[in-house]
Coordinates of C-alpha atoms and ligand atoms in Angstrom, one line a residue:
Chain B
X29 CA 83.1 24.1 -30.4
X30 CA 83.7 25.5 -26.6
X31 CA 81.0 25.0 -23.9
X32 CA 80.8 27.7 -21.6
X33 CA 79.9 27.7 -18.0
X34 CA 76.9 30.5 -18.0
X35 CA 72.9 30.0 -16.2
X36 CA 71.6 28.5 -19.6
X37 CA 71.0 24.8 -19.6
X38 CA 74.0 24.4 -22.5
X39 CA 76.0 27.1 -24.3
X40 CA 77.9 26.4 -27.5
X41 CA 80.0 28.5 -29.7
X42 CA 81.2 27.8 -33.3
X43 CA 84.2 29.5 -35.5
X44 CA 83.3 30.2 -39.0
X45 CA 85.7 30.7 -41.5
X46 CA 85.0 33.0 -44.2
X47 CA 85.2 30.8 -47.6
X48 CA 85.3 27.8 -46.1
X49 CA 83.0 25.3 -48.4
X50 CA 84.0 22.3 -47.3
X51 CA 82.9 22.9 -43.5
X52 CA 80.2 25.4 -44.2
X53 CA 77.2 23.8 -42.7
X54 CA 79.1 22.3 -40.1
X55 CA 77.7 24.6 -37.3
X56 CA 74.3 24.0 -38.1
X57 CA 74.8 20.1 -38.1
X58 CA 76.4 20.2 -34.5
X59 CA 74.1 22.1 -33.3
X60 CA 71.2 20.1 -34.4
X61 CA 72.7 17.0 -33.0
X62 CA 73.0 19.1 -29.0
X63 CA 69.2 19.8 -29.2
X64 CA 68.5 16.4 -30.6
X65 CA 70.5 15.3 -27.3
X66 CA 68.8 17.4 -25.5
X67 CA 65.4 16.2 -26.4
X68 CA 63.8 19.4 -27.8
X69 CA 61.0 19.2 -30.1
X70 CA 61.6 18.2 -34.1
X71 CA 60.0 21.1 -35.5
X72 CA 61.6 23.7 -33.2
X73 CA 65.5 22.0 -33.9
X74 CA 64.5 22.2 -37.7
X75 CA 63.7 26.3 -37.3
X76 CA 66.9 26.4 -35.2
X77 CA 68.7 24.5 -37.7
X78 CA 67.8 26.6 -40.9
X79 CA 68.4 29.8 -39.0
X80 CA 72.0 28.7 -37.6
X81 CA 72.4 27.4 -41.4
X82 CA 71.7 30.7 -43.5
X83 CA 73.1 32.9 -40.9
X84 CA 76.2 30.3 -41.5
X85 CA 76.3 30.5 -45.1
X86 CA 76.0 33.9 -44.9
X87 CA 79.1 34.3 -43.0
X88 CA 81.0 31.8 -45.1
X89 CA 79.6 33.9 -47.9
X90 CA 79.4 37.4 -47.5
X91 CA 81.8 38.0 -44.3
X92 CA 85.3 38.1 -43.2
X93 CA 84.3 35.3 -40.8
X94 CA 83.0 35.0 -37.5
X95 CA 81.1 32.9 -34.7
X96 CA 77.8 31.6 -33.6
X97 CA 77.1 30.9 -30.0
X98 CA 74.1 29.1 -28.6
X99 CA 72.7 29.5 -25.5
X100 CA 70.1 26.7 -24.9
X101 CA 67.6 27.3 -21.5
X102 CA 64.9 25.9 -20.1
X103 CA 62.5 28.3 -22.4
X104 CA 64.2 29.2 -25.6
X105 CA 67.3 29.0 -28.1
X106 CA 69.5 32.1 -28.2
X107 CA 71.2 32.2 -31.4
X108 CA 74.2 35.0 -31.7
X109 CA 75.8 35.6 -35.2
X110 CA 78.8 38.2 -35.0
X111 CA 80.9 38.8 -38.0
X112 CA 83.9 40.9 -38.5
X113 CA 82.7 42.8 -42.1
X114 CA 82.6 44.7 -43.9
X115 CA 79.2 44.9 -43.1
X116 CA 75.5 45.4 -44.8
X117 CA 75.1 48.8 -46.6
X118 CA 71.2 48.6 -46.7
X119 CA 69.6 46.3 -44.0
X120 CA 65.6 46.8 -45.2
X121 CA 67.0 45.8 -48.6
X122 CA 68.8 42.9 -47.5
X123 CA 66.1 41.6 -46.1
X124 CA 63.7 41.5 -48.9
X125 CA 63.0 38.1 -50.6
X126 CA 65.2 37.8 -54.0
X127 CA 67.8 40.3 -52.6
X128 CA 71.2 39.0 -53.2
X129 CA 75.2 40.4 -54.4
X130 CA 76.2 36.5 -54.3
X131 CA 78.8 36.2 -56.9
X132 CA 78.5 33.8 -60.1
X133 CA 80.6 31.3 -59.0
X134 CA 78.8 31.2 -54.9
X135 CA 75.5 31.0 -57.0
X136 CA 76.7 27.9 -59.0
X137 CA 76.7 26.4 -55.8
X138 CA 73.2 26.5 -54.8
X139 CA 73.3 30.0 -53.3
X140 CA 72.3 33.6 -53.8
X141 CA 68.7 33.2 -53.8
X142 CA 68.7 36.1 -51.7
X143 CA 66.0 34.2 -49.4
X144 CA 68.3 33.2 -46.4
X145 CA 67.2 36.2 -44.4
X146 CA 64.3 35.8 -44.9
X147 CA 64.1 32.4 -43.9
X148 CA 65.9 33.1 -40.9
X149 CA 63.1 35.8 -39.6
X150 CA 60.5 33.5 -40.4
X151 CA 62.0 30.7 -38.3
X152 CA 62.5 33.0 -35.1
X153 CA 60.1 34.4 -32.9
X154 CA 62.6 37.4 -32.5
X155 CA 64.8 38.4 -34.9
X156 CA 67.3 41.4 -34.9
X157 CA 69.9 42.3 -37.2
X158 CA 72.2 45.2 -37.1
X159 CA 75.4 46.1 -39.2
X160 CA 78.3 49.0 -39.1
X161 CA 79.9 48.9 -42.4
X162 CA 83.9 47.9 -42.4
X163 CA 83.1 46.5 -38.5
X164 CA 80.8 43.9 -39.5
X165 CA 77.4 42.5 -38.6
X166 CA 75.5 41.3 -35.8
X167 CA 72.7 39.0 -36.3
X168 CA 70.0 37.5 -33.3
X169 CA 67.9 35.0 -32.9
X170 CA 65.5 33.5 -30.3
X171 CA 63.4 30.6 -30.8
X172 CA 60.6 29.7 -27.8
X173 CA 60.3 26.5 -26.8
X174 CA 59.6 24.2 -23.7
X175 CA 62.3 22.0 -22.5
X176 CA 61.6 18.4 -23.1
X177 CA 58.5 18.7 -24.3
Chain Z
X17 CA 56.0 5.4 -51.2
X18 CA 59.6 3.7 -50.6
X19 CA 62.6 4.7 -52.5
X20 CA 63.1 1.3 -54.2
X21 CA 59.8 2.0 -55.7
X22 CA 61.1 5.4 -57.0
X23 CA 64.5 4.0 -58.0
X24 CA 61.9 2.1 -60.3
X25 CA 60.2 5.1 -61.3
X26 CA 62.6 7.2 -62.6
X27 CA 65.0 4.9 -63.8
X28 CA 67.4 5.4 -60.7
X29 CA 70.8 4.3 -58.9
X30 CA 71.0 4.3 -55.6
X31 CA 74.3 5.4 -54.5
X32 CA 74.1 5.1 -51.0
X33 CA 74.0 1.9 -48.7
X34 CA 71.5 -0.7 -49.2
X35 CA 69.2 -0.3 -46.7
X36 CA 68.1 2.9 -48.1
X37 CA 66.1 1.3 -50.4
X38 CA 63.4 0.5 -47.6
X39 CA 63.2 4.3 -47.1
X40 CA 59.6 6.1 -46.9
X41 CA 59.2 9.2 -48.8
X42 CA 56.3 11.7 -48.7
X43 CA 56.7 14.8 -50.8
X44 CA 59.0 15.8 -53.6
X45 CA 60.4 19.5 -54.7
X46 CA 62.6 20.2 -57.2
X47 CA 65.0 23.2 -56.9
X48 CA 68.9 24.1 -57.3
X49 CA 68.6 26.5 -54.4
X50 CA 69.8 25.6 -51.4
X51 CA 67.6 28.5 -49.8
X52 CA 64.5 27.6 -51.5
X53 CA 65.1 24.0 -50.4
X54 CA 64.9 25.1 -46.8
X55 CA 62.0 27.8 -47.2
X56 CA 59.8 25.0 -49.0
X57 CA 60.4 21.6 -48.0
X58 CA 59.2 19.4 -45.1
X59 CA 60.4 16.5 -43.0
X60 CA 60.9 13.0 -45.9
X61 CA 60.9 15.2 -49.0
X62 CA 63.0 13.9 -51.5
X63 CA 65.0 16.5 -52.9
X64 CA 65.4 16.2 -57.1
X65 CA 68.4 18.8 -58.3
X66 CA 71.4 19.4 -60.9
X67 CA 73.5 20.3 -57.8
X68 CA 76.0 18.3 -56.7
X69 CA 78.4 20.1 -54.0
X70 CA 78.6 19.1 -50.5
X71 CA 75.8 21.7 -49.8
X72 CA 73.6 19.8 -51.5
X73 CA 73.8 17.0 -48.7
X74 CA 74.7 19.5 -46.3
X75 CA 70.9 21.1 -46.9
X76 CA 69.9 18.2 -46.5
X77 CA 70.8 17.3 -43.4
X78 CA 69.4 20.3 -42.0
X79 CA 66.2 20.0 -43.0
X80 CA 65.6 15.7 -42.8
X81 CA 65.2 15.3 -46.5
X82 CA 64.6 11.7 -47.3
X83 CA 66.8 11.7 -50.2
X84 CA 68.8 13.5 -53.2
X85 CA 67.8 12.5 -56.4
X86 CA 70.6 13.6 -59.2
X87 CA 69.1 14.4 -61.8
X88 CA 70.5 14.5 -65.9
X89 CA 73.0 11.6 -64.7
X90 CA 75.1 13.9 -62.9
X91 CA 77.1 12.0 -60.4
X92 CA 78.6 13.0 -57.4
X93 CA 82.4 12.9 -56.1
X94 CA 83.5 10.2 -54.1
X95 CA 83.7 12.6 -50.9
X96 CA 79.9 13.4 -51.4
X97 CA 78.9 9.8 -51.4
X98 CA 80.0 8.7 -48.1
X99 CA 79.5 12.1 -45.9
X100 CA 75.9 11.1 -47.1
X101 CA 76.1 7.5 -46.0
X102 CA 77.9 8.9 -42.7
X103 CA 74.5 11.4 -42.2
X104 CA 72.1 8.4 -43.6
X105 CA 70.9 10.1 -46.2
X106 CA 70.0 8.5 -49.5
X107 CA 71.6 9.6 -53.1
X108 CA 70.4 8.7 -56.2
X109 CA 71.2 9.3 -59.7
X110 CA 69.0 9.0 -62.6
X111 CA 69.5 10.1 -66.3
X112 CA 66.5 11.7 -66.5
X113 CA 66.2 15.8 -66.8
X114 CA 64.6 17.3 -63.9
X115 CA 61.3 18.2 -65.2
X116 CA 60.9 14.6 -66.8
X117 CA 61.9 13.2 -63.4
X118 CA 59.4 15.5 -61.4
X119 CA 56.1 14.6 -64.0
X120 CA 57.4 10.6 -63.9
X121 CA 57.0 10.6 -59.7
X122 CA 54.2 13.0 -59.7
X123 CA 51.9 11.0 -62.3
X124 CA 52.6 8.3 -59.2
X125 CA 50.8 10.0 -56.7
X126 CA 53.7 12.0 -54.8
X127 CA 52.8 15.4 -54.2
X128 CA 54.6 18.3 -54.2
X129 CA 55.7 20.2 -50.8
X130 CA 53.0 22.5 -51.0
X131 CA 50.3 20.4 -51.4
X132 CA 50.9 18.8 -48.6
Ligands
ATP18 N1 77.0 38.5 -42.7 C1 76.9 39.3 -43.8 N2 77.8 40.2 -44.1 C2 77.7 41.0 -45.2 N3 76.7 41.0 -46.0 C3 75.7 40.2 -45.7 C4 75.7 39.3 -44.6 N4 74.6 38.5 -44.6 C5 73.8 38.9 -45.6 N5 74.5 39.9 -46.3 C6 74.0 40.7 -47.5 O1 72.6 40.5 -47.6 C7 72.2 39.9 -48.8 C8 70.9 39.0 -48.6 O2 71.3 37.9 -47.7 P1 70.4 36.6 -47.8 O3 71.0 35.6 -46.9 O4 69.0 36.9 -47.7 O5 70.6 36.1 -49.3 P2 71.9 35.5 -50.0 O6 72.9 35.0 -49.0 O7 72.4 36.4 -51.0 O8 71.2 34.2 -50.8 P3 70.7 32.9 -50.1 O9 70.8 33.1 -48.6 O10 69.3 32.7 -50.6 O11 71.6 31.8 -50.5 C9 73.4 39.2 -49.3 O12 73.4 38.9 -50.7 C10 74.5 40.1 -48.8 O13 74.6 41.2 -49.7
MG19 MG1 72.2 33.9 -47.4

């Protein structure tokens, strides 16, 4: 995790390591604990938390690895997911409930339900996801909320 | 109703450190989908599933379960059992299979997530 100096109240950003199932979740935990700290409202760290978590696992999952970085200000969490591929072929399929290419042994794990994007737009207020295949994907978030509150 | 009293009514073992027992639980939902878990569940559900791995109390975490209930007597690793007494969050095991475990708690009163 690196904190960096921008205008939003706190700015995080976490590594994720493609495979990794030991730390996968990791990103979402620490996370959760900085808006606990920062006094932010249950149920909006708990739709931050799920979107940060699925747009994890997904990385761990389906990508070459990547980051997430969290910009927390006094109005809303800004959650950017940036992998480095190979990428989503067909985004409006993705995105449909029960959609998944999770492999046997990823779905033996608890995965593959093909509901984490979905569960991701449904946390967000906004929600925007784009992909080039064999350069990766790009995945935002925002979640309103009011400081403190 | 308080996890000691469900340790009683599924024939459970709690796992986890002691003062979990005096834990409150509201809802239950069964499921072996880590993604379904976080689509359907609300704050103090007590989670009832075959799964095992580090996601399980990963998920959990994420979403303030108030438990993991093992169910079919499988038992977790070593590993799993204390990064879920470092997060606070209450194991249990019971030999029962999952749909015997979900009827036993829900002739009890506890309702499921959606019901809520
Ligand atoms: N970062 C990514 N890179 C490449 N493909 C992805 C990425 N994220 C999602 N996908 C593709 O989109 C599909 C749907 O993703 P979604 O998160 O909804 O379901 P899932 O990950 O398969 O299962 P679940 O999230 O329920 O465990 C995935 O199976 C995968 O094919
Ligand atoms: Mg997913």
């Amino acid at each position: 995790m690196t904190a960096r100096g921008t205008g939003a109240l706190m700015s995080v950003t976490y590594e994720i390591v493609a495979g990794d199932f030991v730390r996968a979740g990791e990103a979402a935990s620490k996370l959760k604990r900085v808006l606990q700290q920062l006094g932010l409202d249950p149920t909006i760290i708990r739709r931050a938390a799920i979107a940060t978590y699925e747009a994890e696992m997904n990385i761990v999952i389906h990508s070459y690895g990547g980051h997430i970085s969290v910009d927390i200000t006094c109005d809303s969490i800004e959650i950017l997911c940036e992998d480095s591929g190979p990428g989503i072929p067909d985004i409006e399929k993705a995105l449909q409930e029960g959609y998944s290419t999770a492999s046997e042994d990823v779905r033996e794990m608890g995965f593959g339900a093909g509901m984490g994007l979905p569960n991701i737009r449904r946390s967000a207020d906004d929600f925007s996801i784009e992909s080039r295949i064999g350069q990766g994907t790009r995945l935002q978030v925002r979640i309103l909320h009011r400081a403190g509150e | 109703m308080k996890i000691k009293e469900v340790l009683e009514v599924i024939d459970a073992e709690l796992l986890t450190k002691p003062e979990h027992m005096e834990r409150q639980v509201l809802s239950v939902c069964g499921a072996d989908l880590m993604s379904d878990v976080l689509a359907f569940t609300k704050a103090k559900t007590l989670l009832l599933t075959g799964l095992t791995s580090i996601q399980a109390i990963r998920t959990a975490q994420v979403v303030d379960l108030a438990g993991v209930v093992f169910v079919r007597g499988k038992r977790p690793s070593p590993e799993v059992v204390e990064m879920a007494n470092e997060e606070d969050l209450p194991l249990l095991v019971t030999h029962h299979p999952l749909y015997e475990t979900c009827g036993k708690l829900y002739t009890c009163g506890l309702k499921g997530c959606s019901e809520l």
